[in-house]
mmCIF file of C-alpha atoms in Angstrom:
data_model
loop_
_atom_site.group_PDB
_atom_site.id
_atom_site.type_symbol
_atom_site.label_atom_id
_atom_site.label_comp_id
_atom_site.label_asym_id
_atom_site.label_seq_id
_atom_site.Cartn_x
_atom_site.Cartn_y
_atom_site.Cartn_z
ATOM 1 C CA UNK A 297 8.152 118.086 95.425
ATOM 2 C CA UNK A 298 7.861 120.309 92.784
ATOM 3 C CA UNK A 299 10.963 119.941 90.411
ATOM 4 C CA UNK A 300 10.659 124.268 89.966
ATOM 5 C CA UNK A 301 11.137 124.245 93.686
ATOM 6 C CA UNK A 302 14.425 122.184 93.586
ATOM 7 C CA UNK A 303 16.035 124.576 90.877
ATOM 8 C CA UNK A 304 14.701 127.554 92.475
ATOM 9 C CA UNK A 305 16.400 126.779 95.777
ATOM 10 C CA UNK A 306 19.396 125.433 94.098
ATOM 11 C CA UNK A 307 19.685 128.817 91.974
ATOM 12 C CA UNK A 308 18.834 130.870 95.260
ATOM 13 C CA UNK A 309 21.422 129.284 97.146
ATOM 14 C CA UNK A 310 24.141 130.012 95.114
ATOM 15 C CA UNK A 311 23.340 133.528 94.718
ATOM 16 C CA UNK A 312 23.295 133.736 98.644
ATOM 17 C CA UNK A 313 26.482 132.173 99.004
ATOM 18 C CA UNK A 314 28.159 134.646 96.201
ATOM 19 C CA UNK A 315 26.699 137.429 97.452
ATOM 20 C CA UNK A 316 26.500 137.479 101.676
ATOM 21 C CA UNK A 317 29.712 138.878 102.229
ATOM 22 C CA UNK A 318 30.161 140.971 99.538
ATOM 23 C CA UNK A 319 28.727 144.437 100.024
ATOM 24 C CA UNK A 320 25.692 144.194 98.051
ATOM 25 C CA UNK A 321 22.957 142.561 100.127
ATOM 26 C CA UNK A 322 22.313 139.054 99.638
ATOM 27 C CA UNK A 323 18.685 139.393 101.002
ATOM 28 C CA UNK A 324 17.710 141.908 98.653
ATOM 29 C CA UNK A 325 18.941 139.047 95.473
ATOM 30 C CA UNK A 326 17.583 136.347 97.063
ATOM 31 C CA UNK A 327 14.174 138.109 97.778
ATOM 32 C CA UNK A 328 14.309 139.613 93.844
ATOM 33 C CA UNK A 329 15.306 135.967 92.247
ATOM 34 C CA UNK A 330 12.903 134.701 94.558
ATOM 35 C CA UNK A 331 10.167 137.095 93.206
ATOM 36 C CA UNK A 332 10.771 136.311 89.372
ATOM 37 C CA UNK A 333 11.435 133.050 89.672
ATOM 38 C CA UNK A 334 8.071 133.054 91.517
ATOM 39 C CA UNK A 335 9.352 131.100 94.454
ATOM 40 C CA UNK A 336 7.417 131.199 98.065
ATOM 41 C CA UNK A 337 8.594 130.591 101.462
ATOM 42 C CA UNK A 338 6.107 130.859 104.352
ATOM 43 C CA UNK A 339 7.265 133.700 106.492
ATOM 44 C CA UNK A 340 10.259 134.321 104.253
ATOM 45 C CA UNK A 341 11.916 131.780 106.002
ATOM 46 C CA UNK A 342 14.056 130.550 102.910
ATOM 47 C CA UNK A 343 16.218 133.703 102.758
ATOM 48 C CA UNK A 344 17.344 133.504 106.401
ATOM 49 C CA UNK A 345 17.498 129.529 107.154
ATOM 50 C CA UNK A 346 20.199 128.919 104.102
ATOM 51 C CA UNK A 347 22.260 131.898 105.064
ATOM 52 C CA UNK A 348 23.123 129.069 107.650
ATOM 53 C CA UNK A 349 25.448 127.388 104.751
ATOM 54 C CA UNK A 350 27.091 131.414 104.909
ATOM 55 C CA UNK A 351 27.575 131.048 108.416
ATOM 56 C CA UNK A 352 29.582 127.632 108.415
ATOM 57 C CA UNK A 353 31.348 128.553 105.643
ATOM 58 C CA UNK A 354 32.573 131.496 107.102
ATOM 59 C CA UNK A 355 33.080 129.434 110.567
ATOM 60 C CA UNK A 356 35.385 127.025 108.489
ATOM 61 C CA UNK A 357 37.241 129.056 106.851
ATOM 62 C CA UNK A 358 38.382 131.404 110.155
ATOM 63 C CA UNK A 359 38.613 128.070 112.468
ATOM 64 C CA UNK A 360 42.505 128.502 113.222
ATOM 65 C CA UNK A 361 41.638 132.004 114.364
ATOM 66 C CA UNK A 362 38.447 131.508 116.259
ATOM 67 C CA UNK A 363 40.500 128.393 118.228
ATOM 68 C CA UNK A 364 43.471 130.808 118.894
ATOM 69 C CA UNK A 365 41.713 133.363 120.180
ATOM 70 C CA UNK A 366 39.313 130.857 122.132
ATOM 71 C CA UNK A 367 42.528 129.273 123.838
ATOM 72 C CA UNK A 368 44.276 132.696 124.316
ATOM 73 C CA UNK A 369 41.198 134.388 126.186
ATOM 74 C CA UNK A 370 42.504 133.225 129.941
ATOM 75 C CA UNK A 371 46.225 134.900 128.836
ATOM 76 C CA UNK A 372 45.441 137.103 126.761
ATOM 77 C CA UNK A 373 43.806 140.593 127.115
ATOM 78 C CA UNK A 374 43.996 141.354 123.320
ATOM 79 C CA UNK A 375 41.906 138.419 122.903
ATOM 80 C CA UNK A 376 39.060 139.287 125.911
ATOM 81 C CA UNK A 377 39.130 142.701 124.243
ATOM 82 C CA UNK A 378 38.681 141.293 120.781
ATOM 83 C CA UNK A 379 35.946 138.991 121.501
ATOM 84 C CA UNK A 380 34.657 142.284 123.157
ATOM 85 C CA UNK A 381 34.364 144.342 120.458
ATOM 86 C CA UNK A 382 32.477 141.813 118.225
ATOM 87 C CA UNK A 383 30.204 141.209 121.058
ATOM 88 C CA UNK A 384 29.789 145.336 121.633
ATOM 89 C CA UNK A 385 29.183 145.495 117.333
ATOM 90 C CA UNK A 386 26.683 143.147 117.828
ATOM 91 C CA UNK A 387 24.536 144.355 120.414
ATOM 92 C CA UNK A 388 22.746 146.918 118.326
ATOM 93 C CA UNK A 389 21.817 144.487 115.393
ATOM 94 C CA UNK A 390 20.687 141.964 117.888
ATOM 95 C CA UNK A 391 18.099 144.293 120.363
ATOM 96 C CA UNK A 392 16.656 146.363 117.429
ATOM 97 C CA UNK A 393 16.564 143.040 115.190
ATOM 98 C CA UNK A 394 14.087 141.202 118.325
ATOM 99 C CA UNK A 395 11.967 144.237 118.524
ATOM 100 C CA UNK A 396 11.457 145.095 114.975
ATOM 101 C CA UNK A 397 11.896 141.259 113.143
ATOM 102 C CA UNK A 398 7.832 141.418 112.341
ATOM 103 C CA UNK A 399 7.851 144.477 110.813
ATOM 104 C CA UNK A 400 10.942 143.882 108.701
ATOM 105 C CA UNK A 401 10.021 140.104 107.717
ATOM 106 C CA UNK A 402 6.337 141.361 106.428
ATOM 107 C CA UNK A 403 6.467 144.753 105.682
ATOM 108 C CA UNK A 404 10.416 145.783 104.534
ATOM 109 C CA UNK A 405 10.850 141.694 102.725
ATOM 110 C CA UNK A 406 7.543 142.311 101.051
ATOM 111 C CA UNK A 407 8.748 145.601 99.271
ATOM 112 C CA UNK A 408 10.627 144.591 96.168
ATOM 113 C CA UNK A 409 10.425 148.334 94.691
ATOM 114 C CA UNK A 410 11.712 149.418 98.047
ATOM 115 C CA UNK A 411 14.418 146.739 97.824
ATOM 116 C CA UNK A 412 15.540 148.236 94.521
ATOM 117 C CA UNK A 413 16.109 151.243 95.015
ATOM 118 C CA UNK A 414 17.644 151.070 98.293
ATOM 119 C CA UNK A 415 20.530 148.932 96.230
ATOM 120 C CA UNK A 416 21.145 151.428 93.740
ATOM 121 C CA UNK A 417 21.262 154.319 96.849
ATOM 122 C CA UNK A 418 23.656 152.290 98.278
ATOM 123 C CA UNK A 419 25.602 151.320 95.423
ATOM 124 C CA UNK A 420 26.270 155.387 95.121
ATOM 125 C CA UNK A 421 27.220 155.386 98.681
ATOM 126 C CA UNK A 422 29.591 152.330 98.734
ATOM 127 C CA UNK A 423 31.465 154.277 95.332
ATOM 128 C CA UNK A 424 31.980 157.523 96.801
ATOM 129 C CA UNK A 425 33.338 155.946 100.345
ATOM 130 C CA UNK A 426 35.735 153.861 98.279
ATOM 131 C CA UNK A 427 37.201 157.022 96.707
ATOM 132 C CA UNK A 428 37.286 158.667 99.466
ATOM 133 C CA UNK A 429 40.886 159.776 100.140
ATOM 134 C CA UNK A 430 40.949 157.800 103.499
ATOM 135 C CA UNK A 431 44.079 157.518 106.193
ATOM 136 C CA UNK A 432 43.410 154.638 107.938
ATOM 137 C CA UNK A 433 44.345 154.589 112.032
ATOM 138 C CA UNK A 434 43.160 150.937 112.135
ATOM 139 C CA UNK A 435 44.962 148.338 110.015
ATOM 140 C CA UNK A 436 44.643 145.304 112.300
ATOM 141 C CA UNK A 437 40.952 143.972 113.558
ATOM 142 C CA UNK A 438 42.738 142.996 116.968
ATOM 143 C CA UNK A 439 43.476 146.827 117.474
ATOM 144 C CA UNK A 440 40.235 147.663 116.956
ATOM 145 C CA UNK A 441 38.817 149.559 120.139
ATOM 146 C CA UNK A 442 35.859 148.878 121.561
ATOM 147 C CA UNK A 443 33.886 152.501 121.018
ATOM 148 C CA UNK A 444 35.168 151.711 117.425
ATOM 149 C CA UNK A 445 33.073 148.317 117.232
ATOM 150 C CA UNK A 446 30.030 149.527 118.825
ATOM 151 C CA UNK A 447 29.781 152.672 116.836
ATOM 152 C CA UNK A 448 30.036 150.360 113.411
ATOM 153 C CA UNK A 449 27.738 147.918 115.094
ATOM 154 C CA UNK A 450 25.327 150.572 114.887
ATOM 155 C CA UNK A 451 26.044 150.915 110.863
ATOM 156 C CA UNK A 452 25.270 147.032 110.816
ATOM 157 C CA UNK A 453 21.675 148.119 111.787
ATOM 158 C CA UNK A 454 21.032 150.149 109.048
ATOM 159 C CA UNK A 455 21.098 146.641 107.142
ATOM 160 C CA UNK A 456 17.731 145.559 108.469
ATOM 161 C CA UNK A 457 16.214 147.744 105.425
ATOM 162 C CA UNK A 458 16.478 144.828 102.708
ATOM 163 C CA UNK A 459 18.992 146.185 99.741
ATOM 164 C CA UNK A 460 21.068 147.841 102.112
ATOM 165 C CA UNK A 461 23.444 144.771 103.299
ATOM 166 C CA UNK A 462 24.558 144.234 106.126
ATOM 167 C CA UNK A 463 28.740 144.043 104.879
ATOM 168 C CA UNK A 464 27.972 146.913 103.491
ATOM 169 C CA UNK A 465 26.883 148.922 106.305
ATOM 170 C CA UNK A 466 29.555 147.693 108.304
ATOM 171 C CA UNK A 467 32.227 148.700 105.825
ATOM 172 C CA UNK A 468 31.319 151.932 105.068
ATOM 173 C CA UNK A 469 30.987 152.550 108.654
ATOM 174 C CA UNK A 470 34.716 151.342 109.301
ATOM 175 C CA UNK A 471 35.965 153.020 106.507
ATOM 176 C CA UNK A 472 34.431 155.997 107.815
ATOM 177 C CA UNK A 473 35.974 155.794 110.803
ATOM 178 C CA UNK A 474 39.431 155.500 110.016
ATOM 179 C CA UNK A 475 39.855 151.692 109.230
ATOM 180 C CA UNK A 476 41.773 150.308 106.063
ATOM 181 C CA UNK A 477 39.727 148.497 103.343
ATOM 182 C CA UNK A 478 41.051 144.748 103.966
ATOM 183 C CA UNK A 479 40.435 145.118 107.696
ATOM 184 C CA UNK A 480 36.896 146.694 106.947
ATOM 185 C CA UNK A 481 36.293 143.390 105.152
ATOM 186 C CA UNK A 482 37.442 141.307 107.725
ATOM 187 C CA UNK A 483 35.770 142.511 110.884
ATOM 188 C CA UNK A 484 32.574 142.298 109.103
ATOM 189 C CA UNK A 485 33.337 138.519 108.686
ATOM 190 C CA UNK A 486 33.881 137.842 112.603
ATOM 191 C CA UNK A 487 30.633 140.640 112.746
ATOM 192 C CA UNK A 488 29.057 138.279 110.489
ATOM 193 C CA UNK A 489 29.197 135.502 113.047
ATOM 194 C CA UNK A 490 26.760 136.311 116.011
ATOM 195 C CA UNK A 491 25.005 138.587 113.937
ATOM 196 C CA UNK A 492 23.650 135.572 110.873
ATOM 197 C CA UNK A 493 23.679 132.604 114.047
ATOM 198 C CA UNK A 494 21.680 135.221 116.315
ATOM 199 C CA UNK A 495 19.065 135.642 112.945
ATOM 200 C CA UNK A 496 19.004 132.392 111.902
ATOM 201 C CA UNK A 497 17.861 130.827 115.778
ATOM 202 C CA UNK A 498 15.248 133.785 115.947
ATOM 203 C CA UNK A 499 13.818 132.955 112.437
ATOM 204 C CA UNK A 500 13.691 129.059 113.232
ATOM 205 C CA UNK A 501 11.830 129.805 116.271
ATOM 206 C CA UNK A 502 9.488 132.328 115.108
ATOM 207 C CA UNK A 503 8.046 130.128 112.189
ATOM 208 C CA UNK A 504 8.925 126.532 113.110
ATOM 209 C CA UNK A 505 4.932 125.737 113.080
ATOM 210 C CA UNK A 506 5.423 126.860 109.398
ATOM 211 C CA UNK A 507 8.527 124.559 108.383
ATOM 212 C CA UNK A 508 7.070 121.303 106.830
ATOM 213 C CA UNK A 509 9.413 118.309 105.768
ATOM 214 C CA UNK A 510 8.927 119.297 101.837
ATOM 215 C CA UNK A 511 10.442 122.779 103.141
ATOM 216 C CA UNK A 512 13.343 120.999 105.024
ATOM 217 C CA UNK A 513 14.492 119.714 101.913
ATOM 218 C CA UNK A 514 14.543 122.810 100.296
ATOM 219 C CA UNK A 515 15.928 124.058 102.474
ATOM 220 C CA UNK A 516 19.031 121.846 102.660
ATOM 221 C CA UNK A 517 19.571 121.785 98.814
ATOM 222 C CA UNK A 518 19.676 126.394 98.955
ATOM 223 C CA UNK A 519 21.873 125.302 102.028
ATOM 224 C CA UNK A 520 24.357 123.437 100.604
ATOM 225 C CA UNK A 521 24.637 125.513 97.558
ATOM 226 C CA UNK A 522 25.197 128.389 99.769
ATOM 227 C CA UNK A 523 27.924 126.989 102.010
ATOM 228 C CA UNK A 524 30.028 125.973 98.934
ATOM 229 C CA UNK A 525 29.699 129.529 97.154
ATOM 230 C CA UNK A 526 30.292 131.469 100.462
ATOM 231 C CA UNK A 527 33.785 128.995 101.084
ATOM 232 C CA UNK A 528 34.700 130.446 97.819
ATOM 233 C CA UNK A 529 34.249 134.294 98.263
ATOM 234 C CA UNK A 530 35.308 134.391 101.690
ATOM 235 C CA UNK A 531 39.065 132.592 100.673
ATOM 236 C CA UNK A 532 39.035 135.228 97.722
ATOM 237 C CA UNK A 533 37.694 138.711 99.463
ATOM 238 C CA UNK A 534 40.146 140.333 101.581
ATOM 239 C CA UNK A 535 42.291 139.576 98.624
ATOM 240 C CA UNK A 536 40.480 141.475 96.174
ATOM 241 C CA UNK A 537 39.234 144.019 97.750
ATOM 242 C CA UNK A 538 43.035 145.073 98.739
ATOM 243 C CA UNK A 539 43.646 145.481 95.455
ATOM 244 C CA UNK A 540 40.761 146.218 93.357
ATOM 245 C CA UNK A 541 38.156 148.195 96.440
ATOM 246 C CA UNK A 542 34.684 148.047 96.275
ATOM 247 C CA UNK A 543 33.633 149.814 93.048
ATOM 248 C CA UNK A 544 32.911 146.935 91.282
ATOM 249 C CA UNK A 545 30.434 145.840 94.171
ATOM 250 C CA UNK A 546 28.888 149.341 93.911
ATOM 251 C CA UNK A 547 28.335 149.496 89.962
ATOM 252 C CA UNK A 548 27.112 145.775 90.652
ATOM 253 C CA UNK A 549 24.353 147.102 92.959
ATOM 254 C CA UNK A 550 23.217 149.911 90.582
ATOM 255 C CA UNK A 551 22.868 147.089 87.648
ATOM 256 C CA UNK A 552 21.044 145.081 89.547
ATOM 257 C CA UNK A 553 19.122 147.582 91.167
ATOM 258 C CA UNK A 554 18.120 149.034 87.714
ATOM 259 C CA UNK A 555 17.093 145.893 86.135
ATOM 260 C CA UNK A 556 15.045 144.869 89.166
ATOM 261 C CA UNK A 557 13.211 147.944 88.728
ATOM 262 C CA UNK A 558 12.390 147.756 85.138
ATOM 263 C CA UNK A 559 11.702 144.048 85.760
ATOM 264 C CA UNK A 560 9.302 145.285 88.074
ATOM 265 C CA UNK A 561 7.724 147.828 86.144
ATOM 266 C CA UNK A 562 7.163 145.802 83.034
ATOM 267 C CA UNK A 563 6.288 142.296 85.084
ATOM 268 C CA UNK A 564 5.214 143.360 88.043
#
């Protein structure tokens, strides 16, 4: 195996695990690094299989919670009603994701221009929501009502245009509708769980004729890489973002959205 390919997926799985659940679209990074670095996945498989590392990082650090609730659900109505609302969020993502996966995994992923400039339109977006003089009615993700989840659910599917991202979506939605920022945050974590499994199995499936052993391995290295940044952010967000918002993710987006362009424009 190519040593490029080791440090390629290496690189590409840190910058997923830094950047899924922060609000500037870890698809659209990975599929730009992946682009200069002039790294190839068959069926763009790479950018969805390590976001697997994402998903058990996330899964690890929310454990105490997820058992809770799982234990509470034959008490406890706030907990049926929880798991309820994540399920209602992500219906959307997951019918119009089956129908349309083809078109987004070989037209939308094979558009880096398009990628670019959809992050810098949403990095405008994300910085006028956050200064938005907002009154939250929903502080706690457990008092989030059901017609609440499904209508940010619907946000989350804006995400299937690369360079949107899919926290993103979901955050602006909630904040939007009357949710505070740290909650925002959070319910796109426990959104993040169905919605990044129910990818990842559909990817696998659709292209396991084109997984080879060589691509295993890469795959475990961007993996690994991933899980480890993602344990990071995910211990550190809700903190942050209660203090500091998301302007810095929004500037963030228009930087790299910029210099992808020019990138683009000078090396094609």
């Amino acid at each position: 195996m190519p040593e490029q390919s080791i440090i390629s997926a290496l690189v590409l799985g840190i910058i997923e695990g830094l950047t899924e659940f922060i609000p500037v679209s870890s698809t659209a990074h990975v599929l730009l690094a992946g682009h200069f670095l002039g790294f190839e996945s068959p069926g763009n498989t790479f950018a969805v299989l390590i976001q697997l590392g994402a998903i058990l990082a996330i899964l690890l650090v929310y454990f105490r919670k997820l058992w809770e609730i799982a234990t509470a659900l034959p008490t406890s109505g706030k907990a049926r009603r929880f798991v309820l609302t994540v399920l209602l969020a992500f219906l959307p993502a997951a019918v119009i994701g089956a129908l349309a996966h083809d078109f987004i995994k070989t037209i939308l992923f094979e558009t880096p221009m398009l990628i670019c400039i959809v992050l810098i339109l949403g990095g405008f977006v994300l910085l006028a929501v956050d200064r938005m003089a907002i009154h939250p009615k929903y502080t706690d993700i457990m008092d989030y009502p059901p017609s609440l989840a499904f209508k940010i659910g619907l946000f989350q599917c804006l995400a299937m245009v690369p360079g949107t991202s899919r926290s993103g979506a979901t955050i602006v939605g909630s904040l939007l509708m009357g949710t505070d920022k740290r909650s925002a945050a959070e319910f796109s974590f426990f959104l993040a769980m169905p919605t990044m499994l129910g990818a990842f199995t559909l990817d696998l499936y659709k292209n396991r004729e084109l997984i080879r052993f060589d691509d295993g391995i890469v795959i475990a290295i961007g993996f690994t890489a991933a899980f480890v940044m993602a344990l990071a952010v995910v211990r550190s967000l809700l903190d942050f973002v209660s203090s500091r918002g998301y302007a810095p993710f929004a500037w963030w987006r228009i930087a790299v959205g910029t210099a992808g362009l020019i990138g683009l424009l000078i090396f094609g």
